[in-house]
Amino acid sequence: MIFLDTWAYLTDWSHWQGDDGLLQLLVQQLLLSVTALAIAVAAGLPVALWLGHLGRGGFLAINISNVGRAVPTFALLALLVTADFPGVTTFGPYGRAGLATLIALALFALPPIITNAYVAVREVPADVRQAADGMGMTGLQKFTRVELPLALPLVMSGVRLALVQVWATATIAALVAGPGLGRVITDGFFRSNYAKGIAGAVVVAVVALLLELLAGTVQRAVDPTPAGPSRSRGRGPSTPARTVDQAAEPVGS
């Protein structure tokens, strides 16, 4: 009966309309997630790429990222909303405690972005770097023409992971009376209207899947490695391939 009621809730167009409708709340959460991701990319990506190019600061970058992963996002949000700044002030289209929510989500998105970007540049093969030096490229030319194109797939992997994580975590905004689909979930379970709460969770899950597919398509589009039979057996030596978990310890050592 719960699943039937959930399906009935989702297929009733009246639940998608209005300021508190699913469609409006979906747009609010999407705006919140994309903005937080943009802030994280703008703040963390240039630093991580440059550190990777220099080959320095790896221990600091990886370990700061690991510390960031250990901090609960809701705990950070609770601290921000209880402080004088940013507090719970309404922040434009982001609603009540919008600035606090954006800061918490942006910090949550930083670890995968920083770690993947740093590892991606460091994993560019040494012989490729030497070939670029032999061609007389400057440091900037080597970074923009050689290192960055080869690093892009793994960089995009970090952004992709951050996007899905931030979207799913953005539901916590409802716990401080903020915008997003979390309001449907919390209100549904608070009022014992389980169909409503599960419906909100289903929408979050479906959109997360769509964002994953979209980001995966972009990641494949920026991959400079030609597609071929070898790709099915694994990446070639000219493409960064180690995962973040595999690379975190060696980079910092």
PDB file of C-alpha atoms in Angstrom:
ATOM      1  CA  MET A   1       0.000   0.000   0.000  1.00  0.00           C
ATOM      2  CA  ILE A   2       2.866   2.380   0.749  1.00  0.00           C
ATOM      3  CA  PHE A   3       4.304   1.903  -2.724  1.00  0.00           C
ATOM      4  CA  LEU A   4       0.894   2.334  -4.330  1.00  0.00           C
ATOM      5  CA  ASP A   5       0.309   5.517  -2.327  1.00  0.00           C
ATOM      6  CA  THR A   6       3.743   6.797  -3.314  1.00  0.00           C
ATOM      7  CA  TRP A   7       3.011   6.167  -6.972  1.00  0.00           C
ATOM      8  CA  ALA A   8      -0.338   7.922  -6.602  1.00  0.00           C
ATOM      9  CA  TYR A   9       1.371  10.909  -4.993  1.00  0.00           C
ATOM     10  CA  LEU A  10       3.956  11.162  -7.758  1.00  0.00           C
ATOM     11  CA  THR A  11       1.408  10.843 -10.561  1.00  0.00           C
ATOM     12  CA  ASP A  12      -0.924  13.477  -9.104  1.00  0.00           C
ATOM     13  CA  TRP A  13      -0.027  16.676 -10.996  1.00  0.00           C
ATOM     14  CA  SER A  14      -1.381  18.852  -8.178  1.00  0.00           C
ATOM     15  CA  HIS A  15       1.583  17.765  -6.029  1.00  0.00           C
ATOM     16  CA  TRP A  16       3.984  19.172  -8.627  1.00  0.00           C
ATOM     17  CA  GLN A  17       2.405  22.619  -8.800  1.00  0.00           C
ATOM     18  CA  GLY A  18       2.694  25.712  -6.633  1.00  0.00           C
ATOM     19  CA  ASP A  19       5.424  27.152  -4.438  1.00  0.00           C
ATOM     20  CA  ASP A  20       5.570  23.994  -2.329  1.00  0.00           C
ATOM     21  CA  GLY A  21       5.166  21.635  -5.276  1.00  0.00           C
ATOM     22  CA  LEU A  22       7.736  19.022  -6.205  1.00  0.00           C
ATOM     23  CA  LEU A  23       8.762  20.844  -9.376  1.00  0.00           C
ATOM     24  CA  GLN A  24       9.482  24.139  -7.641  1.00  0.00           C
ATOM     25  CA  LEU A  25      11.367  22.439  -4.819  1.00  0.00           C
ATOM     26  CA  LEU A  26      13.367  20.395  -7.359  1.00  0.00           C
ATOM     27  CA  VAL A  27      14.440  23.599  -9.119  1.00  0.00           C
ATOM     28  CA  GLN A  28      15.401  25.160  -5.791  1.00  0.00           C
ATOM     29  CA  GLN A  29      17.564  22.197  -4.836  1.00  0.00           C
ATOM     30  CA  LEU A  30      19.139  22.066  -8.273  1.00  0.00           C
ATOM     31  CA  LEU A  31      20.040  25.776  -8.033  1.00  0.00           C
ATOM     32  CA  LEU A  32      21.476  25.218  -4.560  1.00  0.00           C
ATOM     33  CA  SER A  33      23.529  22.206  -5.677  1.00  0.00           C
ATOM     34  CA  VAL A  34      24.896  23.740  -8.871  1.00  0.00           C
ATOM     35  CA  THR A  35      25.860  26.975  -7.102  1.00  0.00           C
ATOM     36  CA  ALA A  36      27.637  25.124  -4.298  1.00  0.00           C
ATOM     37  CA  LEU A  37      29.474  22.983  -6.842  1.00  0.00           C
ATOM     38  CA  ALA A  38      30.492  26.073  -8.836  1.00  0.00           C
ATOM     39  CA  ILE A  39      31.900  27.677  -5.688  1.00  0.00           C
ATOM     40  CA  ALA A  40      33.867  24.527  -4.844  1.00  0.00           C
ATOM     41  CA  VAL A  41      35.235  24.226  -8.393  1.00  0.00           C
ATOM     42  CA  ALA A  42      36.235  27.896  -8.524  1.00  0.00           C
ATOM     43  CA  ALA A  43      37.939  27.713  -5.121  1.00  0.00           C
ATOM     44  CA  GLY A  44      39.575  24.298  -5.196  1.00  0.00           C
ATOM     45  CA  LEU A  45      40.245  23.295  -8.789  1.00  0.00           C
ATOM     46  CA  PRO A  46      42.827  25.964  -9.779  1.00  0.00           C
ATOM     47  CA  VAL A  47      44.821  25.390  -6.592  1.00  0.00           C
ATOM     48  CA  ALA A  48      44.808  21.601  -6.964  1.00  0.00           C
ATOM     49  CA  LEU A  49      45.799  21.744 -10.651  1.00  0.00           C
ATOM     50  CA  TRP A  50      48.631  24.160  -9.972  1.00  0.00           C
ATOM     51  CA  LEU A  51      49.956  22.106  -7.056  1.00  0.00           C
ATOM     52  CA  GLY A  52      49.824  19.038  -9.270  1.00  0.00           C
ATOM     53  CA  HIS A  53      51.767  20.855 -11.985  1.00  0.00           C
ATOM     54  CA  LEU A  54      54.422  21.984  -9.522  1.00  0.00           C
ATOM     55  CA  GLY A  55      54.591  18.569  -7.883  1.00  0.00           C
ATOM     56  CA  ARG A  56      54.454  20.151  -4.466  1.00  0.00           C
ATOM     57  CA  GLY A  57      51.919  20.360  -1.669  1.00  0.00           C
ATOM     58  CA  GLY A  58      50.577  16.870  -2.324  1.00  0.00           C
ATOM     59  CA  PHE A  59      50.670  15.836   1.328  1.00  0.00           C
ATOM     60  CA  LEU A  60      48.801  18.986   2.345  1.00  0.00           C
ATOM     61  CA  ALA A  61      46.194  18.764  -0.439  1.00  0.00           C
ATOM     62  CA  ILE A  62      45.385  15.091   0.107  1.00  0.00           C
ATOM     63  CA  ASN A  63      45.213  15.289   3.877  1.00  0.00           C
ATOM     64  CA  ILE A  64      43.115  18.448   3.951  1.00  0.00           C
ATOM     65  CA  SER A  65      40.715  16.656   1.640  1.00  0.00           C
ATOM     66  CA  ASN A  66      40.620  13.610   3.907  1.00  0.00           C
ATOM     67  CA  VAL A  67      39.898  15.816   6.939  1.00  0.00           C
ATOM     68  CA  GLY A  68      37.106  17.493   4.988  1.00  0.00           C
ATOM     69  CA  ARG A  69      35.506  14.133   4.311  1.00  0.00           C
ATOM     70  CA  ALA A  70      35.415  13.364   8.017  1.00  0.00           C
ATOM     71  CA  VAL A  71      33.447  16.499   8.959  1.00  0.00           C
ATOM     72  CA  PRO A  72      29.670  15.841   8.953  1.00  0.00           C
ATOM     73  CA  THR A  73      27.976  18.358   6.672  1.00  0.00           C
ATOM     74  CA  PHE A  74      24.961  18.706   8.928  1.00  0.00           C
ATOM     75  CA  ALA A  75      27.186  19.434  11.941  1.00  0.00           C
ATOM     76  CA  LEU A  76      28.927  22.159   9.950  1.00  0.00           C
ATOM     77  CA  LEU A  77      25.586  23.580   8.837  1.00  0.00           C
ATOM     78  CA  ALA A  78      24.366  23.599  12.445  1.00  0.00           C
ATOM     79  CA  LEU A  79      27.416  25.605  13.493  1.00  0.00           C
ATOM     80  CA  LEU A  80      26.957  28.085  10.662  1.00  0.00           C
ATOM     81  CA  VAL A  81      23.277  28.754  11.330  1.00  0.00           C
ATOM     82  CA  THR A  82      23.839  29.278  15.058  1.00  0.00           C
ATOM     83  CA  ALA A  83      26.644  31.799  14.455  1.00  0.00           C
ATOM     84  CA  ASP A  84      26.009  35.506  13.985  1.00  0.00           C
ATOM     85  CA  PHE A  85      27.256  35.132  10.419  1.00  0.00           C
ATOM     86  CA  PRO A  86      25.997  33.722   8.144  1.00  0.00           C
ATOM     87  CA  GLY A  87      23.197  32.649  10.469  1.00  0.00           C
ATOM     88  CA  VAL A  88      19.702  31.971   9.160  1.00  0.00           C
ATOM     89  CA  THR A  89      19.267  35.125   7.090  1.00  0.00           C
ATOM     90  CA  THR A  90      17.395  34.635   3.829  1.00  0.00           C
ATOM     91  CA  PHE A  91      19.850  34.732   0.948  1.00  0.00           C
ATOM     92  CA  GLY A  92      18.101  35.601  -2.311  1.00  0.00           C
ATOM     93  CA  PRO A  93      16.650  32.607  -4.191  1.00  0.00           C
ATOM     94  CA  TYR A  94      18.472  30.216  -1.857  1.00  0.00           C
ATOM     95  CA  GLY A  95      15.969  30.858   0.906  1.00  0.00           C
ATOM     96  CA  ARG A  96      16.348  30.837   4.668  1.00  0.00           C
ATOM     97  CA  ALA A  97      19.924  30.110   5.807  1.00  0.00           C
ATOM     98  CA  GLY A  98      20.823  30.000   2.124  1.00  0.00           C
ATOM     99  CA  LEU A  99      24.361  31.316   2.563  1.00  0.00           C
ATOM    100  CA  ALA A 100      25.089  28.903   5.407  1.00  0.00           C
ATOM    101  CA  THR A 101      23.799  25.996   3.326  1.00  0.00           C
ATOM    102  CA  LEU A 102      25.879  27.032   0.323  1.00  0.00           C
ATOM    103  CA  ILE A 103      29.050  27.246   2.421  1.00  0.00           C
ATOM    104  CA  ALA A 104      28.434  23.836   4.021  1.00  0.00           C
ATOM    105  CA  LEU A 105      27.729  22.158   0.658  1.00  0.00           C
ATOM    106  CA  ALA A 106      30.687  23.842  -1.064  1.00  0.00           C
ATOM    107  CA  LEU A 107      33.067  22.626   1.641  1.00  0.00           C
ATOM    108  CA  PHE A 108      31.544  19.159   1.301  1.00  0.00           C
ATOM    109  CA  ALA A 109      32.263  19.221  -2.450  1.00  0.00           C
ATOM    110  CA  LEU A 110      35.917  20.269  -2.114  1.00  0.00           C
ATOM    111  CA  PRO A 111      37.580  16.932  -1.133  1.00  0.00           C
ATOM    112  CA  PRO A 112      36.844  14.895  -4.291  1.00  0.00           C
ATOM    113  CA  ILE A 113      37.536  17.889  -6.527  1.00  0.00           C
ATOM    114  CA  ILE A 114      40.908  18.726  -4.942  1.00  0.00           C
ATOM    115  CA  THR A 115      42.110  15.146  -4.604  1.00  0.00           C
ATOM    116  CA  ASN A 116      41.154  14.042  -8.108  1.00  0.00           C
ATOM    117  CA  ALA A 117      42.558  17.170  -9.741  1.00  0.00           C
ATOM    118  CA  TYR A 118      45.894  16.915  -7.955  1.00  0.00           C
ATOM    119  CA  VAL A 119      46.280  13.189  -8.614  1.00  0.00           C
ATOM    120  CA  ALA A 120      45.200  13.612 -12.254  1.00  0.00           C
ATOM    121  CA  VAL A 121      48.004  16.051 -13.062  1.00  0.00           C
ATOM    122  CA  ARG A 122      50.628  14.106 -11.113  1.00  0.00           C
ATOM    123  CA  GLU A 123      49.672  10.912 -12.960  1.00  0.00           C
ATOM    124  CA  VAL A 124      50.587  12.310 -16.382  1.00  0.00           C
ATOM    125  CA  PRO A 125      53.423   9.989 -17.520  1.00  0.00           C
ATOM    126  CA  ALA A 126      56.967  11.273 -17.072  1.00  0.00           C
ATOM    127  CA  ASP A 127      57.917  10.475 -20.671  1.00  0.00           C
ATOM    128  CA  VAL A 128      55.107  12.714 -21.908  1.00  0.00           C
ATOM    129  CA  ARG A 129      56.388  15.555 -19.729  1.00  0.00           C
ATOM    130  CA  GLN A 130      59.928  14.986 -21.000  1.00  0.00           C
ATOM    131  CA  ALA A 131      58.710  15.068 -24.594  1.00  0.00           C
ATOM    132  CA  ALA A 132      57.027  18.419 -23.925  1.00  0.00           C
ATOM    133  CA  ASP A 133      60.254  19.752 -22.389  1.00  0.00           C
ATOM    134  CA  GLY A 134      62.189  18.486 -25.404  1.00  0.00           C
ATOM    135  CA  MET A 135      59.880  20.459 -27.683  1.00  0.00           C
ATOM    136  CA  GLY A 136      60.825  23.616 -25.799  1.00  0.00           C
ATOM    137  CA  MET A 137      57.451  24.200 -24.175  1.00  0.00           C
ATOM    138  CA  THR A 138      57.240  26.624 -21.308  1.00  0.00           C
ATOM    139  CA  GLY A 139      55.736  25.518 -18.025  1.00  0.00           C
ATOM    140  CA  LEU A 140      52.402  27.120 -18.891  1.00  0.00           C
ATOM    141  CA  GLN A 141      52.355  25.578 -22.371  1.00  0.00           C
ATOM    142  CA  LYS A 142      53.172  22.148 -20.961  1.00  0.00           C
ATOM    143  CA  PHE A 143      50.339  22.482 -18.452  1.00  0.00           C
ATOM    144  CA  THR A 144      47.675  23.737 -20.891  1.00  0.00           C
ATOM    145  CA  ARG A 145      48.628  21.597 -23.922  1.00  0.00           C
ATOM    146  CA  VAL A 146      49.799  18.364 -22.333  1.00  0.00           C
ATOM    147  CA  GLU A 147      49.020  17.902 -18.643  1.00  0.00           C
ATOM    148  CA  LEU A 148      45.530  19.394 -18.480  1.00  0.00           C
ATOM    149  CA  PRO A 149      44.059  17.551 -21.507  1.00  0.00           C
ATOM    150  CA  LEU A 150      45.360  14.211 -20.203  1.00  0.00           C
ATOM    151  CA  ALA A 151      44.184  14.997 -16.673  1.00  0.00           C
ATOM    152  CA  LEU A 152      40.676  16.110 -17.655  1.00  0.00           C
ATOM    153  CA  PRO A 153      38.949  12.687 -17.426  1.00  0.00           C
ATOM    154  CA  LEU A 154      40.028  12.168 -13.820  1.00  0.00           C
ATOM    155  CA  VAL A 155      39.365  15.823 -12.988  1.00  0.00           C
ATOM    156  CA  MET A 156      35.841  15.439 -14.354  1.00  0.00           C
ATOM    157  CA  SER A 157      35.470  12.258 -12.324  1.00  0.00           C
ATOM    158  CA  GLY A 158      35.998  14.309  -9.164  1.00  0.00           C
ATOM    159  CA  VAL A 159      33.522  16.964 -10.284  1.00  0.00           C
ATOM    160  CA  ARG A 160      31.041  14.228 -11.202  1.00  0.00           C
ATOM    161  CA  LEU A 161      31.342  12.626  -7.777  1.00  0.00           C
ATOM    162  CA  ALA A 162      31.001  15.998  -6.045  1.00  0.00           C
ATOM    163  CA  LEU A 163      27.895  16.892  -8.062  1.00  0.00           C
ATOM    164  CA  VAL A 164      25.995  13.739  -7.133  1.00  0.00           C
ATOM    165  CA  GLN A 165      27.084  13.944  -3.491  1.00  0.00           C
ATOM    166  CA  VAL A 166      26.091  17.594  -3.168  1.00  0.00           C
ATOM    167  CA  TRP A 167      22.720  17.003  -4.834  1.00  0.00           C
ATOM    168  CA  ALA A 168      21.877  14.160  -2.450  1.00  0.00           C
ATOM    169  CA  THR A 169      23.154  16.069   0.602  1.00  0.00           C
ATOM    170  CA  ALA A 170      21.340  19.312  -0.272  1.00  0.00           C
ATOM    171  CA  THR A 171      18.195  17.848   1.289  1.00  0.00           C
ATOM    172  CA  ILE A 172      19.617  18.849   4.691  1.00  0.00           C
ATOM    173  CA  ALA A 173      18.622  22.441   3.892  1.00  0.00           C
ATOM    174  CA  ALA A 174      15.114  21.489   5.026  1.00  0.00           C
ATOM    175  CA  LEU A 175      16.412  20.881   8.547  1.00  0.00           C
ATOM    176  CA  VAL A 176      17.039  24.639   8.869  1.00  0.00           C
ATOM    177  CA  ALA A 177      13.812  25.547   7.020  1.00  0.00           C
ATOM    178  CA  GLY A 178      15.681  25.990   3.762  1.00  0.00           C
ATOM    179  CA  PRO A 179      14.562  25.193   0.209  1.00  0.00           C
ATOM    180  CA  GLY A 180      14.662  21.938  -1.699  1.00  0.00           C
ATOM    181  CA  LEU A 181      13.097  18.500  -1.806  1.00  0.00           C
ATOM    182  CA  GLY A 182      14.153  17.818   1.752  1.00  0.00           C
ATOM    183  CA  ARG A 183      11.071  19.773   2.812  1.00  0.00           C
ATOM    184  CA  VAL A 184       8.810  17.167   1.210  1.00  0.00           C
ATOM    185  CA  ILE A 185      10.728  14.327   2.846  1.00  0.00           C
ATOM    186  CA  THR A 186      10.834  15.808   6.353  1.00  0.00           C
ATOM    187  CA  ASP A 187       7.238  17.046   6.236  1.00  0.00           C
ATOM    188  CA  GLY A 188       5.972  13.706   4.980  1.00  0.00           C
ATOM    189  CA  PHE A 189       7.611  11.652   7.712  1.00  0.00           C
ATOM    190  CA  PHE A 190       6.849  14.246  10.408  1.00  0.00           C
ATOM    191  CA  ARG A 191       3.135  14.052   9.584  1.00  0.00           C
ATOM    192  CA  SER A 192       3.257  10.247   9.127  1.00  0.00           C
ATOM    193  CA  ASN A 193       2.418  10.786   5.460  1.00  0.00           C
ATOM    194  CA  TYR A 194       4.943   8.199   4.367  1.00  0.00           C
ATOM    195  CA  ALA A 195       3.869   8.265   0.739  1.00  0.00           C
ATOM    196  CA  LYS A 196       4.810  11.956   0.565  1.00  0.00           C
ATOM    197  CA  GLY A 197       8.181  11.423   2.260  1.00  0.00           C
ATOM    198  CA  ILE A 198       9.091   8.450   0.070  1.00  0.00           C
ATOM    199  CA  ALA A 199       7.946  10.336  -3.040  1.00  0.00           C
ATOM    200  CA  GLY A 200      10.398  13.125  -2.246  1.00  0.00           C
ATOM    201  CA  ALA A 201      13.183  10.582  -1.742  1.00  0.00           C
ATOM    202  CA  VAL A 202      12.340   8.901  -5.048  1.00  0.00           C
ATOM    203  CA  VAL A 203      12.580  12.212  -6.916  1.00  0.00           C
ATOM    204  CA  VAL A 204      15.975  12.892  -5.309  1.00  0.00           C
ATOM    205  CA  ALA A 205      17.220   9.430  -6.306  1.00  0.00           C
ATOM    206  CA  VAL A 206      15.970   9.704  -9.900  1.00  0.00           C
ATOM    207  CA  VAL A 207      17.517  13.137 -10.413  1.00  0.00           C
ATOM    208  CA  ALA A 208      20.784  11.898  -8.876  1.00  0.00           C
ATOM    209  CA  LEU A 209      20.838   9.111 -11.452  1.00  0.00           C
ATOM    210  CA  LEU A 210      20.176  11.569 -14.289  1.00  0.00           C
ATOM    211  CA  LEU A 211      22.945  13.884 -13.059  1.00  0.00           C
ATOM    212  CA  GLU A 212      25.311  10.910 -12.876  1.00  0.00           C
ATOM    213  CA  LEU A 213      24.507   9.952 -16.467  1.00  0.00           C
ATOM    214  CA  LEU A 214      24.898  13.541 -17.683  1.00  0.00           C
ATOM    215  CA  ALA A 215      28.210  14.028 -15.894  1.00  0.00           C
ATOM    216  CA  GLY A 216      29.434  10.663 -17.192  1.00  0.00           C
ATOM    217  CA  THR A 217      28.642  11.747 -20.746  1.00  0.00           C
ATOM    218  CA  VAL A 218      30.612  14.974 -20.277  1.00  0.00           C
ATOM    219  CA  GLN A 219      33.513  13.034 -18.756  1.00  0.00           C
ATOM    220  CA  ARG A 220      33.702  10.717 -21.766  1.00  0.00           C
ATOM    221  CA  ALA A 221      33.448  13.695 -24.127  1.00  0.00           C
ATOM    222  CA  VAL A 222      36.538  15.390 -22.674  1.00  0.00           C
ATOM    223  CA  ASP A 223      38.624  12.195 -22.631  1.00  0.00           C
ATOM    224  CA  PRO A 224      41.391  12.686 -25.245  1.00  0.00           C
ATOM    225  CA  THR A 225      42.221   8.986 -25.373  1.00  0.00           C
ATOM    226  CA  PRO A 226      40.822   7.422 -28.558  1.00  0.00           C
ATOM    227  CA  ALA A 227      38.145   4.819 -28.010  1.00  0.00           C
ATOM    228  CA  GLY A 228      39.091   1.318 -29.044  1.00  0.00           C
ATOM    229  CA  PRO A 229      39.370  -2.309 -27.970  1.00  0.00           C
ATOM    230  CA  SER A 230      42.102  -1.465 -25.494  1.00  0.00           C
ATOM    231  CA  ARG A 231      39.712   0.774 -23.571  1.00  0.00           C
ATOM    232  CA  SER A 232      37.594  -2.218 -22.615  1.00  0.00           C
ATOM    233  CA  ARG A 233      40.615  -3.911 -21.051  1.00  0.00           C
ATOM    234  CA  GLY A 234      41.699  -0.829 -19.143  1.00  0.00           C
ATOM    235  CA  ARG A 235      43.348   2.490 -19.665  1.00  0.00           C
ATOM    236  CA  GLY A 236      46.586   2.796 -21.528  1.00  0.00           C
ATOM    237  CA  PRO A 237      49.752   4.124 -19.958  1.00  0.00           C
ATOM    238  CA  SER A 238      49.187   7.613 -21.341  1.00  0.00           C
ATOM    239  CA  THR A 239      46.030   8.306 -19.298  1.00  0.00           C
ATOM    240  CA  PRO A 240      45.782   8.891 -15.539  1.00  0.00           C
ATOM    241  CA  ALA A 241      43.996   5.835 -14.216  1.00  0.00           C
ATOM    242  CA  ARG A 242      44.532   5.436 -10.492  1.00  0.00           C
ATOM    243  CA  THR A 243      41.594   6.069  -8.268  1.00  0.00           C
ATOM    244  CA  VAL A 244      41.665   8.570  -5.453  1.00  0.00           C
ATOM    245  CA  ASP A 245      41.751   5.896  -2.780  1.00  0.00           C
ATOM    246  CA  GLN A 246      44.656   4.137  -4.497  1.00  0.00           C
ATOM    247  CA  ALA A 247      46.622   7.336  -5.014  1.00  0.00           C
ATOM    248  CA  ALA A 248      46.033   9.116  -1.718  1.00  0.00           C
ATOM    249  CA  GLU A 249      48.726   7.319   0.271  1.00  0.00           C
ATOM    250  CA  PRO A 250      51.560   7.304  -2.305  1.00  0.00           C
ATOM    251  CA  VAL A 251      51.033  10.970  -3.174  1.00  0.00           C
ATOM    252  CA  GLY A 252      51.309  12.048   0.411  1.00  0.00           C
ATOM    253  CA  SER A 253      54.345   9.901   1.184  1.00  0.00           C
TER     254      SER A 253
END
